[in-house]
Amino acid sequence: MDWGAVVVAAGRGTRMGASENKVYLELAGRTVLAHTLEAFERSISVKSVVLVVGPGEQDRATGVAEREGFRKITRVIIGGAERQDSVYAGLDALTTRGVLVHDAARPLVTPEQIEACCAAAEEHGASALAVPVKDTIKVSDGNGFIVSTPERSTLWSVQTPQAFDRSELMAAHRQAREEGAFATDDAMLLERLSRKVAIVRGDYANLKITTPEDLTFAELLLAARRRGEGSPK
Ligand SMILES: Nc1ccn([C@@H]2O[C@H](COP(=O)(O)OP(=O)(O)OP(=O)(O)O)[C@@H](O)[C@H]2O)c(=O)n1
Ligand SMILES: C[C@](O)(CO)[C@H](O)COP(=O)(O)O
């Protein structure tokens, strides 16, 4: 299967509280976006990348790729109001049969994790990186009180990339839009159609830069990686 990637970078980073889109913040001397794109440049299976950016950010994002010498980016397109909209736009701009959807805000992803997602999706149809939940998770009543505790052994914190047959994911996105279904990740769109998505055990280091402390964690994890210290599984 030929693989392409949709890397979504069109958010506003409101939880980061930064004055700019968090994917352009500095991390270990480069932008968050550069670290993310490098993993896909180094992935053997990925042949093309569609980068989905915010309004007015095409030149800035293109500049990052050009300065880094990245060669796989085939399109830089404008995203939508929600992550789901940005992914949908990216899917339409890709031509490969397989697609990996990845958050630009996850800069510590590795080529090995990308390859593992591709392999699992080729075997099972779709896959998603995830790690077992470490904390006990509670469900609230929406008024600040706990109503239940899901069995922790069944809970996984899902990450990206998530890998799919592109036409299948596109159809699932179309159906969700017709039905007004909101999804915070792409696997949800297959789950709601009773399609299987394989879990690929990832790494706790593949964090999403969401709030300020995440950038500190990412700096420390990159420094440890440079020293050859892997993160605990
Ligand atoms: N309309 C959107 C919203 C999010 N994203 C991307 O989806 C990824 C995960 O989203 P999130 O971490 O929520 O990023 P933001 O939406 O920017 O953050 P916030 O919710 O704090 O505003 C990020 O790489 C973000 O750039 C996107 O492409 N288009
Ligand atoms: C796709 C995702 O990263 C999986 O954990 C997550 O759902 C993105 O959520 P966000 O609110 O768009 O960051």
XYZ file of N, CA and C in Angstrom, residues 9-230:
666
model
N -2.144 21.232 11.277
C -1.451 22.307 12.003
C -2.252 23.597 11.966
N -3.579 23.475 11.869
C -4.421 24.658 11.630
C -5.175 25.128 12.862
N -4.721 24.673 14.043
C -5.402 25.079 15.274
C -5.005 26.464 15.725
N -5.590 26.898 16.850
C -5.267 28.232 17.385
C -4.460 28.144 18.677
N -4.342 26.956 19.220
C -3.511 26.796 20.406
C -4.008 27.571 21.616
N -5.316 27.649 21.777
C -5.850 28.487 22.865
C -5.416 27.991 24.249
N -5.373 26.667 24.438
C -4.988 26.139 25.760
C -3.507 26.400 26.053
N -2.715 26.677 25.032
C -1.299 26.987 25.240
C -1.130 28.411 25.750
N -2.121 29.240 25.408
C -2.067 30.623 25.865
C -0.981 31.435 25.203
N -0.504 30.933 24.061
C 0.574 31.656 23.367
C -0.022 32.712 22.443
N 0.838 33.623 21.988
C 0.370 34.691 21.098
C 0.298 34.208 19.654
N 0.777 32.969 19.437
C 0.767 32.441 18.059
C 0.379 30.971 18.095
N 0.116 30.422 16.934
C -0.188 29.001 16.789
C 0.977 28.200 17.380
N 0.667 27.312 18.302
C 1.704 26.616 19.079
C 2.657 25.790 18.205
N 2.250 25.437 17.012
C 3.123 24.601 16.165
C 4.334 25.390 15.662
N 4.311 26.731 15.833
C 5.467 27.551 15.425
C 6.332 27.940 16.624
N 5.977 27.460 17.815
C 6.796 27.748 18.997
C 8.117 26.999 18.900
N 9.147 27.542 19.601
C 10.463 26.920 19.558
C 10.532 25.713 20.476
N 11.132 24.674 19.963
C 11.363 23.441 20.736
C 12.757 22.924 20.350
N 13.662 22.935 21.329
C 15.026 22.441 21.076
C 15.632 23.087 19.838
N 15.454 24.402 19.726
C 16.132 25.145 18.664
C 15.438 25.139 17.315
N 14.299 24.392 17.209
C 13.554 24.373 15.935
C 12.085 24.610 16.275
N 11.238 24.711 15.275
C 9.805 24.831 15.584
C 9.238 23.454 15.908
N 8.149 23.458 16.662
C 7.416 22.209 16.926
C 7.103 21.517 15.599
N 6.653 22.316 14.627
C 6.271 21.767 13.317
C 7.432 21.066 12.632
N 8.627 21.642 12.731
C 9.790 21.035 12.065
C 10.084 19.651 12.634
N 10.009 19.534 13.967
C 10.252 18.218 14.571
C 9.242 17.190 14.066
N 7.996 17.601 14.010
C 6.937 16.687 13.555
C 7.162 16.252 12.115
N 7.403 17.213 11.232
C 7.563 16.897 9.812
C 8.792 16.034 9.559
N 9.829 16.224 10.382
C 11.051 15.440 10.185
C 10.784 13.945 10.316
N 9.922 13.574 11.257
C 9.635 12.148 11.455
C 9.032 11.539 10.194
N 8.185 12.313 9.501
C 7.566 11.800 8.275
C 8.550 11.830 7.114
N 9.444 12.817 7.118
C 10.513 12.816 6.108
C 11.382 11.569 6.242
N 11.594 11.129 7.482
C 12.487 9.983 7.730
C 11.757 8.648 7.650
N 10.433 8.687 7.529
C 9.681 7.427 7.455
C 9.757 6.845 6.041
N 10.174 5.585 5.938
C 10.362 4.947 4.627
C 9.028 4.805 3.883
N 7.963 4.467 4.609
C 6.677 4.164 3.953
C 5.968 5.402 3.438
N 6.194 6.546 4.067
C 5.427 7.744 3.708
C 6.038 8.410 2.475
N 5.215 8.536 1.411
C 5.722 9.096 0.150
C 5.345 10.573 -0.024
N 4.246 10.979 0.592
C 3.837 12.385 0.417
C 3.139 12.882 1.677
N 3.230 14.190 1.867
C 2.628 14.814 3.047
C 1.778 16.007 2.610
N 0.541 16.045 3.093
C -0.292 17.237 2.936
C -0.304 17.938 4.283
N 0.125 19.193 4.255
C 0.189 19.981 5.487
C -1.015 20.917 5.518
N -1.768 20.845 6.601
C -2.991 21.647 6.739
C -2.721 22.750 7.753
N -2.826 23.995 7.299
C -2.392 25.123 8.136
C -3.531 26.106 8.346
N -3.284 27.060 9.248
C -4.295 28.069 9.534
C -4.329 29.141 8.455
N -5.412 29.921 8.429
C -5.525 31.015 7.455
C -4.334 31.962 7.560
N -3.713 32.275 6.440
C -2.579 33.195 6.441
C -1.274 32.565 6.865
N -1.250 31.275 7.114
C -0.026 30.604 7.589
C 0.668 29.777 6.513
N 0.167 29.810 5.279
C 0.779 28.972 4.238
C 2.239 29.352 3.999
N 2.528 30.639 3.872
C 3.922 31.044 3.610
C 4.827 30.674 4.781
N 4.328 30.871 5.989
C 5.153 30.563 7.169
C 5.467 29.066 7.242
N 4.443 28.258 7.022
C 4.639 26.802 7.074
C 5.542 26.329 5.942
N 5.342 26.882 4.769
C 6.196 26.532 3.630
C 7.645 26.916 3.904
N 7.821 28.050 4.574
C 9.173 28.491 4.935
C 9.859 27.528 5.874
N 9.104 26.998 6.837
C 9.675 26.002 7.761
C 10.167 24.796 6.967
N 9.323 24.311 6.065
C 9.686 23.109 5.288
C 10.892 23.380 4.396
N 10.929 24.551 3.771
C 12.053 24.866 2.871
C 13.356 25.006 3.641
N 13.296 25.663 4.801
C 14.529 25.827 5.607
C 15.052 24.494 6.097
N 14.137 23.568 6.336
C 14.543 22.246 6.842
C 14.912 21.293 5.709
N 14.641 21.703 4.469
C 14.962 20.827 3.337
C 14.025 19.650 3.194
N 12.818 19.785 3.696
C 11.847 18.700 3.587
C 11.370 18.580 2.143
N 11.219 17.360 1.637
C 10.922 17.159 0.215
C 9.564 16.510 -0.029
N 8.915 15.979 1.028
C 7.721 15.159 0.788
C 6.418 15.963 0.748
N 6.478 17.224 1.146
C 5.230 17.992 1.220
C 4.734 18.313 -0.199
N 3.554 17.781 -0.539
C 3.009 18.001 -1.879
C 1.986 19.144 -1.914
N 1.317 19.389 -0.786
C 0.321 20.472 -0.717
C 0.388 21.113 0.650
N 0.186 22.417 0.685
C -0.011 23.158 1.941
C -1.357 23.850 1.797
N -2.354 23.372 2.555
C -3.723 23.867 2.353
C -4.279 24.454 3.652
N -5.338 25.190 3.532
C -5.959 25.851 4.682
C -6.940 24.883 5.356
N -6.880 24.803 6.677
C -7.773 23.926 7.437
C -9.113 24.576 7.712
N -9.838 23.954 8.641
C -11.182 24.443 8.949
C -11.350 24.797 10.408
N -12.595 25.048 10.796
C -12.877 25.537 12.154
C -12.546 24.504 13.222
N -12.777 23.253 12.923
C -12.493 22.160 13.850
C -11.412 21.255 13.271
N -10.757 20.488 14.139
C -9.727 19.538 13.672
C -10.313 18.610 12.611
N -11.572 18.162 12.864
C -12.253 17.255 11.937
C -12.336 17.857 10.528
N -12.607 19.171 10.475
C -12.699 19.855 9.176
C -11.334 19.913 8.492
N -10.307 20.141 9.307
C -8.952 20.226 8.750
C -8.501 18.889 8.183
N -8.829 17.815 8.911
C -8.472 16.477 8.413
C -9.202 16.211 7.100
N -10.479 16.536 7.070
C -11.292 16.283 5.872
C -10.696 17.009 4.659
N -10.288 18.250 4.869
C -9.682 19.014 3.766
C -8.379 18.354 3.317
N -7.629 17.870 4.268
C -6.352 17.230 3.932
C -6.537 15.932 3.169
N -7.555 15.151 3.550
C -7.815 13.878 2.876
C -8.112 14.106 1.394
N -8.835 15.208 1.148
C -9.243 15.508 -0.224
C -8.047 15.910 -1.087
N -6.962 16.355 -0.433
C -5.788 16.840 -1.173
C -4.721 15.756 -1.358
N -4.948 14.611 -0.731
C -3.978 13.515 -0.816
C -4.404 12.556 -1.914
N -3.454 11.820 -2.507
C -3.810 10.883 -3.591
C -3.441 9.430 -3.266
N -2.783 9.207 -2.132
C -2.335 7.840 -1.830
C -3.498 6.979 -1.345
N -3.304 5.652 -1.405
C -4.370 4.756 -0.929
C -4.421 4.740 0.601
N -3.235 4.728 1.231
C -3.188 4.748 2.689
C -2.958 6.164 3.193
N -3.527 6.453 4.374
C -3.315 7.780 4.950
C -3.035 7.652 6.437
N -2.020 8.395 6.859
C -1.742 8.565 8.290
C -2.182 9.978 8.650
N -3.028 10.105 9.645
C -3.447 11.430 10.120
C -2.687 11.722 11.400
N -1.990 12.868 11.429
C -1.137 13.171 12.577
C -1.283 14.626 12.994
N -1.264 14.819 14.325
C -1.295 16.170 14.888
C 0.086 16.794 14.761
N 0.183 17.962 14.157
C 1.471 18.671 14.127
C 1.948 18.963 15.539
N 1.031 18.990 16.486
C 1.349 19.276 17.898
C 1.920 18.076 18.628
N 2.197 16.991 17.899
C 2.870 15.835 18.495
C 4.253 15.690 17.845
N 5.227 16.496 18.273
C 6.541 16.567 17.603
C 7.501 15.448 17.953
N 7.161 14.622 18.969
C 8.097 13.583 19.373
C 7.788 12.226 18.759
N 6.856 12.189 17.819
C 6.575 10.945 17.110
C 7.858 10.494 16.409
N 8.006 9.169 16.258
C 9.218 8.648 15.615
C 8.874 7.928 14.311
N 9.841 7.821 13.390
C 9.600 7.061 12.165
C 9.191 5.615 12.455
N 9.750 5.061 13.513
C 9.421 3.673 13.873
C 7.944 3.540 14.251
N 7.422 4.534 14.985
C 6.004 4.495 15.367
C 5.124 4.662 14.113
N 5.541 5.509 13.193
C 4.804 5.696 11.939
C 4.753 4.381 11.163
N 5.908 3.737 11.045
C 5.966 2.444 10.335
C 5.089 1.395 11.013
N 5.084 1.392 12.337
C 4.269 0.407 13.074
C 2.778 0.628 12.798
N 2.370 1.888 12.691
C 0.962 2.177 12.378
C 0.609 1.710 10.970
N 1.536 1.951 10.041
C 1.284 1.497 8.658
C 1.113 -0.025 8.619
N 2.018 -0.725 9.267
C 1.984 -2.195 9.245
C 0.687 -2.724 9.862
N 0.301 -2.134 10.988
C -0.924 -2.600 11.666
C -2.155 -2.305 10.808
N -2.166 -1.156 10.150
C -3.320 -0.822 9.307
C -3.366 -1.724 8.078
N -2.213 -2.079 7.549
C -2.198 -3.007 6.392
C -2.717 -4.381 6.793
N -2.478 -4.754 8.065
C -2.966 -6.062 8.535
C -4.432 -6.022 8.958
N -4.836 -4.947 9.613
C -6.170 -4.908 10.248
C -7.137 -3.912 9.610
N -6.675 -3.086 8.711
C -7.557 -2.118 8.060
C -7.376 -0.706 8.557
N -7.167 -0.574 9.883
C -6.947 0.751 10.468
C -6.203 0.562 11.778
N -5.478 1.601 12.203
C -4.711 1.489 13.457
C -4.533 2.858 14.082
N -4.217 2.846 15.356
C -3.978 4.101 16.085
C -2.952 3.837 17.169
N -2.021 4.748 17.315
C -1.059 4.679 18.416
C -1.795 4.988 19.723
N -1.458 4.280 20.752
C -2.079 4.553 22.049
C -1.179 4.026 23.152
N -1.398 4.546 24.344
C -0.670 4.047 25.515
C -1.678 3.729 26.618
N -1.373 2.718 27.430
C -2.299 2.392 28.528
C -2.419 3.568 29.492
N -3.628 3.790 29.962
C -3.852 4.866 30.930
C -3.155 4.522 32.240
N -2.517 5.511 32.834
C -1.784 5.285 34.099
C -2.602 5.708 35.313
N -3.416 6.729 35.132
C -4.248 7.195 36.250
C -5.581 6.456 36.258
N -6.241 6.429 37.362
C -7.635 5.977 37.411
C -8.490 7.098 36.822
N -9.381 6.736 35.857
C -10.189 7.739 35.159
C -11.604 7.726 35.725
N -12.165 8.895 35.905
C -13.524 9.013 36.440
C -14.445 9.650 35.404
N -15.688 9.246 35.427
C -16.712 9.908 34.619
C -17.480 10.834 35.557
N -17.690 12.079 35.128
C -18.398 13.017 36.005
C -19.834 13.201 35.538
N -20.648 13.795 36.410
C -22.055 14.082 36.064
C -22.168 15.445 35.390
N -21.037 16.093 35.163
C -21.067 17.418 34.517
C -21.242 18.545 35.524
N -21.515 18.140 36.801
C -21.657 19.164 37.856
C -20.566 19.032 38.915
N -19.453 18.388 38.510
C -18.319 18.306 39.437
C -18.357 17.121 40.370
N -19.214 16.148 40.060
C -19.246 14.962 40.925
C -18.995 13.697 40.104
N -18.334 12.764 40.717
C -17.999 11.497 40.070
C -19.239 10.616 40.032
N -19.435 10.025 38.848
C -20.562 9.094 38.747
C -20.115 7.660 38.501
N -18.897 7.503 37.899
C -18.464 6.117 37.667
C -16.968 6.072 37.390
N -16.435 4.873 37.459
C -15.011 4.630 37.209
C -14.879 3.495 36.200
N -14.546 3.824 34.937
C -14.372 2.756 33.937
C -13.228 1.824 34.349
N -13.330 0.591 33.963
C -12.289 -0.400 34.278
C -10.974 0.058 33.606
N -9.973 0.349 34.442
C -8.751 0.961 33.913
C -8.039 0.068 32.909
N -8.132 -1.244 33.096
C -7.392 -2.158 32.206
C -7.917 -2.092 30.771
N -9.100 -1.499 30.572
C -9.643 -1.413 29.196
C -9.363 -0.041 28.568
N -8.735 0.862 29.336
C -8.619 2.249 28.865
C -7.259 2.541 28.250
N -7.272 3.185 27.108
C -6.042 3.576 26.399
C -6.134 5.054 26.059
N -5.017 5.740 26.199
C -4.962 7.146 25.799
C -4.474 7.166 24.354
N -5.382 7.508 23.444
C -5.027 7.392 22.030
C -4.260 8.622 21.554
N -3.308 8.369 20.682
C -2.449 9.436 20.154
C -2.656 9.519 18.632
N -1.696 10.111 17.974
C -1.600 10.027 16.519
C -0.144 9.729 16.203
N 0.198 9.148 15.054
C -0.679 8.976 13.895
C -1.724 7.889 14.099
N -2.779 8.036 13.291
C -3.791 7.030 13.106
C -3.809 6.728 11.604
N -3.877 5.432 11.284
C -3.653 5.026 9.885
C -4.890 4.335 9.310
N -5.206 4.656 8.065
C -6.454 4.176 7.457
C -6.290 3.948 5.958
N -7.251 3.273 5.375
C -7.465 3.315 3.931
C -8.112 4.677 3.663
N -7.494 5.470 2.789
C -7.940 6.853 2.656
C -9.379 6.960 2.195
N -9.785 6.132 1.242
C -11.168 6.234 0.749
C -12.169 5.849 1.836
N -11.777 4.891 2.682
C -12.672 4.484 3.767
C -12.822 5.605 4.793
N -11.683 6.238 5.116
C -11.764 7.332 6.093
C -12.527 8.520 5.501
N -12.291 8.805 4.228
C -13.014 9.902 3.569
C -14.525 9.639 3.621
N -14.921 8.423 3.338
C -16.362 8.094 3.375
C -16.917 8.243 4.784
N -16.112 7.845 5.776
C -16.566 7.974 7.170
C -16.698 9.443 7.559
N -15.767 10.267 7.085
C -15.881 11.711 7.343
C -17.137 12.288 6.678
N -17.385 11.886 5.437
C -18.563 12.403 4.727
C -19.839 12.029 5.475
N -19.917 10.769 5.919
C -21.125 10.314 6.618
C -21.294 11.083 7.923
N -20.176 11.310 8.624
C -20.259 12.066 9.883
C -20.737 13.492 9.631
N -20.276 14.091 8.548
C -20.716 15.463 8.250
C -22.205 15.486 7.913
N -22.649 14.485 7.152
C -24.081 14.422 6.811
C -24.940 14.240 8.064
N -24.383 13.484 9.049
C -25.155 13.165 10.257
C -24.868 14.112 11.407
N -23.976 15.078 11.163
C -23.661 16.044 12.218
C -22.914 15.429 13.379
N -22.124 14.387 13.100
C -21.372 13.704 14.172
C -20.030 14.405 14.374
N -19.747 14.809 15.623
C -18.485 15.477 15.961
C -17.497 14.433 16.471
N -16.277 14.541 16.012
C -15.273 13.561 16.438
C -13.976 14.271 16.805
N -13.405 13.901 17.934
C -12.137 14.505 18.356
C -10.937 13.735 17.815
N -11.176 12.541 17.307
C -10.110 11.867 16.559
C -10.748 11.138 15.394
N -9.938 10.547 14.524
C -10.462 9.936 13.305
C -10.913 8.509 13.531
N -10.300 7.830 14.469
C -10.718 6.444 14.768
C -12.193 6.400 15.150
N -12.636 7.465 15.867
C -14.058 7.514 16.277
C -14.995 7.347 15.079
N -14.567 7.886 13.940
C -15.449 7.878 12.769
C -15.601 6.476 12.189
N -14.616 5.627 12.423
C -14.753 4.221 12.016
C -15.464 3.422 13.091
N -15.147 3.723 14.360
C -15.820 3.013 15.460
C -17.335 3.134 15.334
N -17.813 4.345 15.019
C -19.262 4.576 14.968
C -19.918 3.787 13.823
N -19.054 3.308 12.894
C -19.545 2.461 11.794
C -19.220 0.992 12.046
N -18.851 0.699 13.310
C -18.516 -0.679 13.724
C -17.318 -1.254 12.964
N -16.397 -0.359 12.553
C -15.184 -0.851 11.895
C -14.092 -1.004 12.955
N -13.238 -2.024 12.812
C -12.176 -2.249 13.798
C -11.004 -1.302 13.567
N -10.448 -0.808 14.663
C -9.210 -0.016 14.611
C -8.236 -0.666 15.584
N -7.096 -1.120 15.066
C -6.124 -1.819 15.913
C -5.341 -0.819 16.768
N -5.103 -1.189 18.011
C -4.267 -0.376 18.894
C -2.807 -0.758 18.655
N -1.990 0.269 18.406
C -0.539 0.064 18.307
C 0.076 0.715 19.535
N 0.692 -0.095 20.381
C 1.221 0.477 21.615
C 2.324 1.474 21.303
N 2.091 2.711 21.749
C 3.056 3.770 21.476
C 3.932 4.051 22.667
N 4.310 5.290 22.785
C 5.290 5.717 23.785
C 4.702 6.930 24.512
N 4.844 6.944 25.843
C 4.324 8.088 26.597
C 4.991 9.391 26.162
N 6.147 9.297 25.518
C 6.838 10.529 25.080
C 6.131 11.187 23.898
N 5.244 10.468 23.219
C 4.562 11.028 22.047
C 3.409 11.923 22.481
N 3.767 12.907 23.290
C 2.734 13.775 23.886
C 2.283 14.841 22.899
N 1.106 15.368 23.193
C 0.575 16.455 22.363
C 0.854 17.767 23.080
N 1.529 18.664 22.423
C 1.799 19.983 22.998
C 0.463 20.716 23.093
N -0.089 20.785 24.303
C -1.418 21.366 24.484
C -1.405 22.542 25.447
N -0.785 22.349 26.619
C -0.685 23.415 27.626
C 0.792 23.704 27.882
N 1.114 24.864 28.493
C 2.525 25.288 28.563
C 3.504 24.252 29.090
N 3.111 23.492 30.089
C 4.078 22.544 30.668
C 4.467 21.455 29.666
N 3.616 21.218 28.652
C 3.944 20.176 27.679
C 5.210 20.525 26.900
N 5.441 21.813 26.688
C 6.645 22.226 25.956
C 7.888 21.935 26.801
N 7.771 22.133 28.113
C 8.880 21.799 29.027
C 9.139 20.298 29.016
N 8.074 19.530 29.094
C 8.233 18.068 29.056
C 8.919 17.649 27.748
N 8.485 18.250 26.637
C 9.045 17.869 25.339
C 10.531 18.217 25.249
N 10.910 19.367 25.789
C 12.351 19.740 25.811
C 13.156 18.691 26.578
N 12.642 18.287 27.734
C 13.363 17.310 28.572
C 13.431 15.953 27.884
N 12.344 15.583 27.230
C 12.308 14.275 26.563
C 13.258 14.260 25.361
N 13.315 15.375 24.628
C 14.241 15.439 23.491
C 15.689 15.388 23.975
N 15.970 16.058 25.084
C 17.341 16.035 25.637
C 17.701 14.612 26.064
N 16.753 13.938 26.694
C 17.000 12.547 27.113
C 17.209 11.656 25.895
N 16.412 11.905 24.836
C 16.544 11.114 23.606
C 17.934 11.327 22.990
N 18.400 12.582 23.026
C 19.735 12.862 22.470
C 20.823 12.159 23.266
N 20.557 11.953 24.582
C 21.548 11.235 25.422
C 21.406 9.731 25.279
N 20.416 9.330 24.452
C 20.231 7.892 24.245
C 19.393 7.244 25.307
N 18.657 8.059 26.083
C 17.807 7.522 27.140
C 16.380 7.438 26.609
N 15.901 6.230 26.428
C 14.515 6.082 25.961
C 13.549 6.407 27.081
